[in-house]
Coordinates of C-alpha atoms in Angstrom, one line a residue:
M233 CA -49.5 -83.5 11.6
I234 CA -50.4 -86.6 9.7
Y235 CA -52.4 -89.6 10.9
E236 CA -51.5 -91.0 14.3
R237 CA -54.0 -93.8 15.0
A238 CA -51.2 -96.4 15.4
S239 CA -49.5 -95.6 18.7
A240 CA -46.6 -97.9 17.9
P241 CA -45.1 -99.4 14.8
P242 CA -46.8 -102.7 13.7
A243 CA -44.8 -105.4 12.0
S244 CA -42.2 -103.0 10.7
R245 CA -41.4 -99.3 10.7
T246 CA -42.0 -99.2 6.9
D247 CA -45.5 -100.7 7.4
F248 CA -46.2 -98.2 10.1
V249 CA -45.2 -95.3 7.9
L250 CA -47.0 -96.8 4.9
E251 CA -50.3 -97.1 6.8
S252 CA -49.9 -93.6 8.4
I253 CA -49.3 -91.9 5.1
K254 CA -52.0 -93.8 3.3
A255 CA -54.5 -92.9 6.0
G256 CA -53.4 -89.3 5.8
I257 CA -54.1 -89.3 2.0
L258 CA -57.4 -91.1 2.2
G259 CA -58.5 -89.1 5.2
G260 CA -57.8 -85.8 3.5
E261 CA -55.0 -84.6 5.7
L262 CA -52.6 -84.9 2.9
R263 CA -54.2 -83.1 0.0
P264 CA -54.0 -84.0 -3.8
G265 CA -50.9 -82.5 -5.2
Q266 CA -49.3 -81.9 -1.8
A267 CA -45.5 -82.5 -1.7
L268 CA -44.5 -85.4 0.5
V269 CA -41.1 -84.4 1.9
E270 CA -39.2 -87.3 3.4
A271 CA -37.6 -85.3 6.2
E272 CA -40.9 -83.7 7.3
L273 CA -42.7 -87.1 7.3
A274 CA -39.9 -88.8 9.1
A275 CA -39.9 -86.1 11.8
S276 CA -43.7 -86.2 12.2
L277 CA -43.7 -90.0 12.5
V278 CA -40.5 -90.1 14.6
V279 CA -38.7 -92.5 12.2
S280 CA -35.6 -92.2 10.0
K281 CA -36.0 -91.3 6.3
T282 CA -35.4 -94.8 5.1
P283 CA -38.8 -96.3 6.0
V284 CA -40.4 -93.1 4.6
R285 CA -38.6 -93.6 1.3
E286 CA -39.6 -97.2 1.1
A287 CA -43.2 -96.4 2.0
L288 CA -43.5 -93.7 -0.7
K289 CA -42.2 -96.2 -3.3
T290 CA -44.9 -98.7 -2.3
L291 CA -47.6 -96.0 -2.4
A292 CA -46.4 -94.9 -5.8
G293 CA -46.8 -98.5 -7.0
S294 CA -50.4 -98.5 -5.7
G295 CA -51.2 -95.2 -7.4
L296 CA -51.7 -93.0 -4.3
V297 CA -48.4 -91.1 -4.8
V298 CA -46.6 -89.7 -7.8
M299 CA -42.8 -89.8 -7.9
S300 CA -41.0 -87.2 -10.0
P301 CA -37.2 -87.1 -10.5
Y302 CA -37.2 -83.3 -10.2
K303 CA -40.1 -82.6 -7.8
G304 CA -39.9 -85.6 -5.5
A305 CA -43.0 -87.4 -4.2
S306 CA -46.5 -85.8 -4.1
V307 CA -50.1 -87.0 -3.4
R308 CA -51.8 -88.2 -6.6
V309 CA -54.2 -85.7 -8.1
V310 CA -57.6 -87.2 -9.1
D311 CA -58.5 -86.1 -12.6
A312 CA -60.9 -87.4 -15.2
E313 CA -58.3 -89.5 -16.9
L314 CA -57.5 -91.4 -13.7
V315 CA -61.2 -92.0 -13.0
R316 CA -61.7 -93.4 -16.5
S317 CA -58.7 -95.7 -16.4
V318 CA -59.6 -97.1 -13.0
Y319 CA -63.3 -97.4 -13.7
E320 CA -63.0 -98.9 -17.1
V321 CA -61.3 -101.9 -15.5
R322 CA -63.7 -102.0 -12.6
T323 CA -66.8 -102.0 -14.7
V324 CA -65.5 -105.0 -16.6
V325 CA -63.9 -107.2 -13.9
E326 CA -65.8 -106.4 -10.6
P327 CA -69.4 -107.2 -11.8
E328 CA -68.2 -110.5 -13.3
A329 CA -66.5 -111.4 -10.1
V330 CA -69.8 -110.7 -8.3
R331 CA -71.6 -112.8 -10.8
Y332 CA -69.2 -115.7 -10.2
A333 CA -69.5 -115.3 -6.4
V334 CA -73.3 -115.6 -6.5
R335 CA -73.2 -118.6 -8.8
K336 CA -70.7 -120.3 -6.5
G337 CA -73.1 -119.8 -3.6
A338 CA -70.8 -117.4 -1.7
R339 CA -72.1 -116.1 1.6
F340 CA -72.6 -112.3 1.8
A341 CA -72.8 -111.8 5.6
E342 CA -69.8 -109.5 5.6
A343 CA -71.3 -107.4 2.9
A344 CA -74.5 -107.1 4.8
E345 CA -72.6 -106.1 7.9
A346 CA -70.7 -103.4 5.9
L347 CA -74.0 -102.1 4.5
A348 CA -75.5 -101.8 8.0
D349 CA -72.3 -100.0 9.1
A350 CA -72.6 -97.6 6.2
R351 CA -76.2 -96.8 7.0
K352 CA -75.3 -96.1 10.6
A353 CA -72.2 -94.0 9.6
A354 CA -74.3 -91.9 7.3
E355 CA -77.0 -91.3 10.0
D356 CA -74.3 -90.4 12.4
G357 CA -72.7 -87.9 10.0
E358 CA -69.4 -89.7 9.7
D359 CA -66.8 -88.1 7.4
A360 CA -66.1 -89.2 3.8
A361 CA -62.9 -91.1 4.8
R362 CA -64.8 -93.3 7.2
L363 CA -67.6 -94.0 4.7
S364 CA -65.0 -94.7 2.0
L365 CA -63.4 -97.5 4.2
I366 CA -66.8 -99.0 4.7
N367 CA -67.5 -98.7 1.0
R368 CA -64.4 -100.7 0.1
R369 CA -65.3 -103.3 2.7
F370 CA -68.7 -103.8 1.1
H371 CA -67.3 -104.1 -2.5
R372 CA -64.6 -106.6 -1.5
A373 CA -67.1 -108.7 0.4
M374 CA -69.2 -108.9 -2.8
Y375 CA -66.5 -110.1 -5.1
C376 CA -64.0 -112.0 -2.9
G377 CA -66.0 -115.2 -3.1
C378 CA -65.8 -115.5 -6.8
G379 CA -63.2 -118.3 -6.7
N380 CA -60.8 -116.6 -9.1
P381 CA -57.7 -115.4 -7.4
L382 CA -56.6 -113.4 -10.5
M383 CA -59.9 -111.5 -10.6
I384 CA -59.6 -110.7 -6.9
R385 CA -56.1 -109.5 -7.3
I386 CA -56.9 -107.2 -10.2
V387 CA -59.7 -105.5 -8.3
D388 CA -57.7 -105.5 -5.1
D389 CA -54.9 -103.7 -6.9
L390 CA -57.3 -100.8 -7.7
R391 CA -58.7 -100.5 -4.1
D392 CA -56.4 -97.6 -3.0
Q393 CA -57.0 -95.6 -6.2
T394 CA -60.7 -96.3 -6.0
A395 CA -60.8 -95.0 -2.4
L396 CA -58.9 -91.9 -3.4
I397 CA -61.4 -91.3 -6.2
T398 CA -64.3 -92.0 -3.9
V399 CA -63.2 -89.4 -1.4
A400 CA -62.5 -86.9 -4.1
G401 CA -65.9 -87.6 -5.8
W402 CA -67.8 -87.2 -2.5
G403 CA -66.0 -83.9 -2.0
I404 CA -67.6 -82.7 -5.2
Q405 CA -71.0 -84.5 -4.8
P406 CA -71.7 -86.2 -1.5
T407 CA -73.8 -89.0 -3.0
W408 CA -73.1 -91.8 -0.5
E409 CA -76.8 -92.0 0.6
A410 CA -77.8 -92.9 -3.0
E411 CA -74.9 -95.3 -3.2
I412 CA -76.0 -97.1 0.0
V413 CA -79.4 -97.7 -1.6
E414 CA -77.6 -99.1 -4.7
H415 CA -75.5 -101.3 -2.5
G416 CA -78.7 -102.6 -0.9
A417 CA -80.1 -103.6 -4.3
V418 CA -77.0 -105.4 -5.3
L419 CA -76.9 -107.3 -2.1
A420 CA -80.5 -108.2 -2.3
A421 CA -80.1 -109.7 -5.7
A422 CA -77.0 -111.6 -4.6
Q423 CA -78.8 -113.0 -1.5
T424 CA -81.6 -114.3 -3.7
G425 CA -79.1 -116.1 -6.0
D426 CA -79.8 -113.8 -9.0
A427 CA -76.3 -113.6 -10.3
D428 CA -77.1 -111.8 -13.5
R429 CA -79.1 -109.1 -11.8
A430 CA -76.4 -108.7 -9.1
A431 CA -73.7 -108.2 -11.8
K432 CA -75.9 -105.8 -13.8
L433 CA -76.7 -103.7 -10.7
M434 CA -73.0 -103.6 -9.7
R435 CA -71.9 -102.5 -13.1
R436 CA -74.6 -99.8 -13.2
H437 CA -73.6 -98.7 -9.7
I438 CA -69.9 -98.4 -10.6
Q439 CA -70.5 -96.7 -13.9
A440 CA -73.0 -94.2 -12.3
F441 CA -70.5 -93.1 -9.8
A442 CA -67.8 -92.5 -12.5
D443 CA -70.3 -90.6 -14.6
R444 CA -71.3 -88.4 -11.7
V445 CA -67.8 -87.3 -10.8
V446 CA -65.9 -87.3 -14.1
E447 CA -67.7 -84.3 -15.5
E448 CA -66.6 -82.2 -12.5
L449 CA -63.0 -83.2 -12.4
P450 CA -60.1 -81.5 -14.3
H451 CA -59.0 -83.1 -17.5
G452 CA -55.2 -83.5 -17.3
V453 CA -52.9 -82.5 -14.5

């Protein structure tokens, strides 16, 4: 049975189905390569097939689902090519967004809160899905004050694929404790107003994660 945290549909049934399937994917209930059968999902979520179909189209657009005219929908498989394509963009755009945020005097209280939550979650032995959600909170809090809506949108558009890659990567090598330390260094530089150092550390952090996992992932699907 897939994710059931929402006890009732939110704004619309499509949104409810979308968030439920997304949580199932990022939480590991719906595995990479697993077929997403409209009728089965509809029965599990007690909805018609129409909102399921619309949700799957949206998830395909965000990169979590692959649509095939012959095989239907399935959960995206994380391979080396996906990591490279996503992280090549992140290493260029996200550190610069952090640099601009620091230079504009952005406040990083939300990032500090996310970092504290990550440390507690790691100590409590929380699962990778929970840590991934905190991870994306931290990253967004670091770049969202950059003052450039296009930059924010570019990185935001990669968030779901980044979360999918993060969970897959931690499944291979659970390195979140090292990454929490790296987050702390980035935040410390930002809080002291050292924009160049914050950007450099963020770029190094993003690239290091990609380098760690890409060697262990299949090349091609």
